[in-house]
Coordinates of C-alpha atoms and ligand atoms in Angstrom, one line a residue:
M1 CA -1.4 -19.3 -2.6
E2 CA -1.0 -15.7 -1.6
K3 CA 0.8 -15.2 1.7
E4 CA -1.4 -13.8 4.5
Y5 CA 0.3 -11.7 7.1
Y6 CA -2.5 -11.5 9.6
Y7 CA -5.7 -13.4 10.4
S8 CA -8.3 -11.4 8.4
F9 CA -12.0 -11.4 9.0
N10 CA -12.7 -13.0 5.5
K11 CA -10.4 -15.9 6.4
Y12 CA -12.0 -16.3 9.8
L13 CA -15.5 -16.4 8.3
K14 CA -14.3 -18.9 5.6
D15 CA -12.9 -21.1 8.4
I16 CA -16.3 -21.1 10.1
F17 CA -18.7 -21.2 7.2
G18 CA -16.5 -22.6 4.4
E19 CA -17.5 -19.8 2.0
R20 CA -17.6 -16.0 1.6
V21 CA -19.8 -14.2 4.1
Q22 CA -20.7 -10.6 3.6
R23 CA -21.4 -7.9 6.2
I24 CA -24.5 -5.8 5.6
P25 CA -24.1 -2.5 7.5
V26 CA -27.3 -0.9 8.7
D27 CA -28.3 2.3 10.4
A28 CA -31.0 1.2 12.8
G29 CA -31.9 4.7 13.9
F30 CA -30.2 4.6 17.3
T31 CA -28.5 7.8 18.7
C32 CA -25.4 8.3 20.9
P33 CA -25.3 9.4 24.5
N34 CA -22.1 11.3 23.7
R35 CA -24.0 13.5 21.3
L36 CA -27.1 14.2 23.4
N37 CA -28.0 16.8 26.0
G38 CA -25.4 19.3 25.0
Q39 CA -22.6 16.7 24.6
K40 CA -20.4 17.5 21.5
G41 CA -19.4 13.9 20.8
C42 CA -16.0 12.5 20.0
I43 CA -14.0 15.2 18.2
Y44 CA -13.6 13.1 15.0
C45 CA -17.3 12.2 14.8
Y46 CA -18.9 13.4 11.6
Q47 CA -21.7 15.8 12.4
G48 CA -22.9 16.6 8.9
S49 CA -25.8 14.9 7.2
S50 CA -25.4 11.2 6.7
Y51 CA -24.0 10.2 3.4
K52 CA -25.9 6.9 3.6
E53 CA -29.3 6.6 2.2
K54 CA -31.9 6.3 5.0
L55 CA -34.4 3.5 4.5
P56 CA -36.5 1.4 6.9
L57 CA -34.3 -1.2 8.6
E58 CA -35.8 -4.2 6.8
K59 CA -35.3 -2.4 3.4
Q60 CA -31.7 -1.7 4.3
I61 CA -31.1 -5.4 5.1
E62 CA -32.9 -6.6 1.9
K63 CA -31.1 -4.1 -0.3
G64 CA -27.8 -4.9 1.2
I65 CA -28.3 -8.7 0.7
E66 CA -29.4 -8.1 -2.9
F67 CA -26.3 -6.0 -3.6
A68 CA -23.9 -8.4 -2.0
K69 CA -25.4 -11.3 -3.8
K70 CA -24.8 -9.6 -7.2
R71 CA -21.5 -8.0 -6.4
Y72 CA -19.7 -10.7 -4.4
K73 CA -21.8 -13.8 -5.2
A74 CA -22.2 -14.2 -1.4
K75 CA -24.9 -16.5 -0.1
K76 CA -24.5 -15.9 3.6
F77 CA -24.6 -12.6 5.5
L78 CA -24.0 -10.9 8.8
V79 CA -26.2 -7.9 9.7
Y80 CA -23.9 -5.2 11.1
F81 CA -25.6 -2.6 13.3
Q82 CA -23.0 0.0 12.6
S83 CA -24.2 3.6 13.0
Y84 CA -24.0 5.3 16.4
T85 CA -24.6 3.4 19.6
N86 CA -26.6 0.2 18.9
T87 CA -27.3 -0.7 22.5
F88 CA -28.5 2.7 23.5
D89 CA -32.3 2.0 23.8
T90 CA -34.8 0.0 25.9
I91 CA -34.4 -3.8 25.9
E92 CA -37.8 -4.0 24.0
N93 CA -36.7 -1.7 21.2
L94 CA -33.3 -3.4 20.9
K95 CA -34.9 -6.8 20.7
R96 CA -37.4 -5.7 18.1
K97 CA -34.6 -4.4 15.9
Y98 CA -32.2 -7.2 16.4
D99 CA -35.0 -9.8 15.9
L100 CA -35.4 -8.6 12.3
I101 CA -32.5 -10.8 11.3
K102 CA -34.7 -13.8 12.0
K103 CA -36.7 -12.9 8.9
Y104 CA -33.8 -13.7 6.6
P105 CA -32.6 -17.4 6.4
E106 CA -29.4 -16.3 4.6
V107 CA -28.4 -14.2 7.6
V108 CA -26.0 -16.3 9.7
G109 CA -24.8 -13.7 12.2
I110 CA -25.2 -10.3 13.9
I111 CA -22.6 -7.6 14.7
I112 CA -23.5 -4.9 17.2
G113 CA -21.3 -1.8 17.4
T114 CA -21.5 0.2 20.6
R115 CA -19.7 2.1 23.4
P116 CA -18.3 0.2 26.3
D117 CA -20.2 2.4 28.7
C118 CA -23.5 1.5 27.1
V119 CA -23.9 -2.2 28.0
N120 CA -25.1 -4.0 31.1
E121 CA -26.0 -7.5 32.0
D122 CA -29.5 -7.3 30.7
I123 CA -28.4 -6.0 27.3
L124 CA -25.7 -8.6 27.1
N125 CA -28.1 -11.3 28.1
L126 CA -30.4 -10.3 25.2
I127 CA -27.4 -10.3 22.8
N128 CA -26.3 -13.6 24.1
S129 CA -29.7 -15.1 23.3
Y130 CA -28.7 -15.0 19.6
T131 CA -25.6 -17.1 20.1
D132 CA -27.6 -20.4 19.9
N133 CA -28.4 -19.8 16.2
Y134 CA -26.1 -17.1 15.0
L135 CA -22.5 -15.9 15.0
V136 CA -22.5 -13.0 17.4
W137 CA -20.0 -10.1 17.7
I138 CA -20.1 -7.0 19.8
E139 CA -17.8 -4.1 18.9
Y140 CA -16.7 -1.8 21.7
G141 CA -15.2 1.4 20.5
L142 CA -12.1 2.2 22.5
Q143 CA -9.8 4.2 20.1
S144 CA -7.0 4.4 22.7
P145 CA -6.3 3.1 26.2
H146 CA -4.4 6.3 27.1
F147 CA -6.2 8.6 29.5
K148 CA -4.8 11.8 27.9
T149 CA -6.1 10.8 24.5
L150 CA -9.6 9.7 25.6
K151 CA -9.9 13.1 27.4
W152 CA -8.6 15.0 24.3
I153 CA -11.0 13.3 21.9
N154 CA -13.9 13.8 24.3
R155 CA -14.7 10.2 24.2
G156 CA -16.8 10.4 27.3
H157 CA -15.5 7.2 28.8
Y158 CA -12.2 5.8 29.9
F159 CA -10.1 2.6 29.6
S160 CA -11.6 1.3 32.8
D161 CA -15.1 1.4 31.2
F162 CA -13.8 -0.7 28.4
L163 CA -12.2 -3.2 30.8
K164 CA -15.4 -3.5 32.8
A165 CA -17.5 -4.1 29.6
L166 CA -14.9 -6.6 28.2
F167 CA -14.7 -8.7 31.3
L168 CA -18.4 -8.6 32.0
T169 CA -18.9 -9.9 28.4
K170 CA -16.1 -12.5 28.4
N171 CA -16.7 -13.8 31.9
K172 CA -20.5 -14.1 31.8
F173 CA -21.2 -14.5 28.0
P174 CA -18.2 -16.2 26.5
K175 CA -20.1 -17.0 23.3
I176 CA -20.2 -13.3 22.4
N177 CA -17.1 -12.4 20.4
V178 CA -15.6 -9.0 21.3
C179 CA -14.0 -6.7 18.7
T180 CA -12.5 -3.3 19.6
H181 CA -11.7 -0.2 17.5
I182 CA -8.4 1.6 17.7
I183 CA -7.2 4.8 16.0
L184 CA -3.5 5.3 15.4
G185 CA -2.1 8.8 14.9
F186 CA -3.5 11.0 17.6
P187 CA -1.1 13.9 18.2
T188 CA -1.4 13.2 21.9
E189 CA 0.6 10.0 21.5
T190 CA 4.1 9.0 20.5
K191 CA 4.7 6.0 18.3
E192 CA 5.9 4.2 21.4
E193 CA 2.7 4.9 23.1
M194 CA 0.7 3.6 20.1
L195 CA 2.7 0.4 20.2
E196 CA 2.1 0.2 23.9
T197 CA -1.6 0.1 23.0
A198 CA -0.9 -3.2 21.0
K199 CA 1.0 -4.6 23.9
I200 CA -1.8 -3.8 26.3
L201 CA -4.4 -5.3 24.0
S202 CA -2.3 -8.5 23.5
T203 CA -2.9 -9.2 27.2
L204 CA -6.7 -8.9 27.1
P205 CA -9.3 -11.5 26.0
I206 CA -10.4 -9.7 22.9
D207 CA -11.4 -11.7 19.8
G208 CA -11.0 -9.0 17.1
I209 CA -9.7 -5.6 16.3
K210 CA -10.3 -2.8 13.8
I211 CA -7.4 -0.5 13.3
H212 CA -7.9 2.9 11.7
P213 CA -5.5 5.7 10.8
L214 CA -6.5 9.1 12.2
H215 CA -8.2 11.0 9.4
I216 CA -10.0 14.3 9.5
L217 CA -13.5 14.8 8.3
K218 CA -15.4 18.1 7.5
D219 CA -18.0 19.2 10.0
T220 CA -16.1 17.8 13.0
P221 CA -14.5 19.5 16.1
L222 CA -11.3 17.9 15.0
A223 CA -11.4 19.8 11.7
E224 CA -11.5 23.0 13.6
I225 CA -8.5 22.0 15.8
Y226 CA -6.6 20.9 12.7
K227 CA -7.3 24.2 10.9
K228 CA -5.7 26.1 13.8
E229 CA -2.9 23.7 14.8
K230 CA -2.0 21.7 11.7
F231 CA -0.6 18.9 13.8
P232 CA 1.3 16.2 11.8
L233 CA -0.7 13.3 10.3
F234 CA 0.9 10.0 9.2
S235 CA 2.0 9.6 5.6
L236 CA 0.9 6.3 4.1
E237 CA 4.5 4.9 4.5
E238 CA 4.7 6.0 8.1
Y239 CA 1.3 4.4 8.9
A240 CA 2.2 1.2 7.1
D241 CA 5.5 1.0 9.1
L242 CA 3.6 1.5 12.4
V243 CA 0.6 -0.7 11.7
T244 CA 2.8 -3.7 10.7
D245 CA 4.7 -3.3 14.1
F246 CA 1.4 -3.0 15.9
I247 CA 0.0 -6.2 14.3
A248 CA 3.3 -8.0 15.1
Y249 CA 2.5 -7.4 18.8
L250 CA -1.0 -9.0 18.6
P251 CA -1.6 -12.7 19.2
K252 CA -2.4 -14.8 16.2
N253 CA -5.9 -15.7 17.4
I254 CA -7.1 -12.1 17.3
V255 CA -9.1 -11.5 14.1
I256 CA -7.8 -8.4 12.4
Q257 CA -11.0 -7.0 10.9
R258 CA -9.6 -3.8 9.6
V259 CA -6.1 -2.4 9.0
T260 CA -7.1 1.0 7.5
G261 CA -10.0 3.4 7.4
E262 CA -11.4 5.5 4.5
A263 CA -13.9 8.2 3.8
P264 CA -15.6 9.7 0.8
E265 CA -13.5 12.3 -0.9
D266 CA -16.1 15.1 -0.5
I267 CA -16.0 15.0 3.3
L268 CA -12.3 14.1 3.8
I269 CA -9.9 16.9 4.7
A270 CA -6.7 14.9 5.3
P271 CA -4.7 12.8 4.8
S272 CA -5.7 12.2 1.1
W273 CA -4.6 8.6 1.2
C274 CA -7.6 7.8 3.4
S275 CA -10.1 8.4 0.6
F276 CA -12.1 5.4 -0.7
K277 CA -10.4 5.4 -4.0
E278 CA -6.9 4.8 -2.4
K279 CA -8.0 1.8 -0.4
M280 CA -6.3 -0.9 -2.6
K281 CA -3.1 1.2 -2.7
V282 CA -3.1 1.4 1.1
L283 CA -3.7 -2.4 1.5
N284 CA -0.9 -3.1 -1.0
T285 CA 1.5 -0.8 0.8
I286 CA 0.8 -2.5 4.1
K287 CA 1.3 -5.9 2.5
K288 CA 4.6 -4.9 1.0
T289 CA 5.8 -3.4 4.3
F290 CA 5.0 -6.7 6.1
E291 CA 7.0 -8.5 3.4
K292 CA 10.0 -6.0 3.5
K293 CA 10.2 -6.1 7.3
G294 CA 9.8 -9.9 7.5
L295 CA 6.9 -9.3 9.9
Y296 CA 3.5 -11.0 10.5
Q297 CA 0.9 -11.1 13.2
G298 CA 2.3 -12.3 16.5
K299 CA 6.0 -12.2 15.4
Y300 CA 7.1 -10.0 18.3
L301 CA 5.4 -12.3 20.8
E302 CA 7.4 -15.3 19.7
S303 CA 10.4 -14.7 21.9
S304 CA 11.0 -12.4 24.9
E305 CA 14.3 -11.5 23.1
N306 CA 12.3 -9.7 20.4
A307 CA 10.1 -8.0 22.9
F308 CA 13.1 -6.3 24.5
K309 CA 14.5 -5.2 21.1
K310 CA 11.4 -3.2 20.1
Ligands
SF4_1 S1 -19.4 7.2 20.3 FE1 -19.5 7.1 18.1 S2 -21.4 8.1 17.5 FE2 -20.9 8.7 19.6 S3 -19.9 10.6 19.4 FE3 -18.3 9.0 19.5 S4 -17.9 8.5 17.3 FE4 -19.8 9.6 17.4

């Protein structure tokens, strides 16, 4: 059997359901408070027209299920409310949209992507109501715990907002699984600070993480900055070296839902290895780097001696 260097989402789902389970990403028509009322949004957020086909929510779910059945032979599905801020609406509207999953018996779970400053107890209570019959994940975008970075990317919230949302969720609604998103490669941070992010996260009650390399898309404020400043971006080898160390600092129970990020070639400015067509190469390079360095998830937490060495 092929060696696994980290606890992947596929493995986690197989452990629970005993078979392949496929995510169905949907755009439920929500907006984002960081892009309204004159706010410019996070500097890396794509502002061009969506490259996804816009269909009514039910049609998106049905089409996604049909595609995943054919392509992956999957029989079970998670509906992933992915685009923008999927808790930014009235409780009634949220419930109406989330409730659509009940129409499809093959749907076994729901994933809700949002900002940590866009939840409260009432919203979490609604999300928690699905945990009796479904696997439930909430994704809190964080990107970095470092104040200077969150300010530079115009994230519109700080690490304290993330901590507040995380502890409200885990203390009051422990059946909701929490995933967070991190971006590695901001020019505001040194590699040591990026690894510090992993060390901070290793102390928190998160259940999953998505790790992305910084990449620059057209029609973003970041593209303008990059044009002027041409700050350095990671090469694939540098990223693989960093992300393997990063994962070695994370406890083994955290599900690593993503180790890279990619975009369509026509909207990607740099680095070129973050295009969709390079994804397999990136995953293989990361795997080989784990192998070469003798690393795996949690390795640096195994002894305090290692922790002092890095
Ligand atoms: S929170 Fe998400 S949708 Fe909102 S501006 Fe930032 S990246 Fe864009």
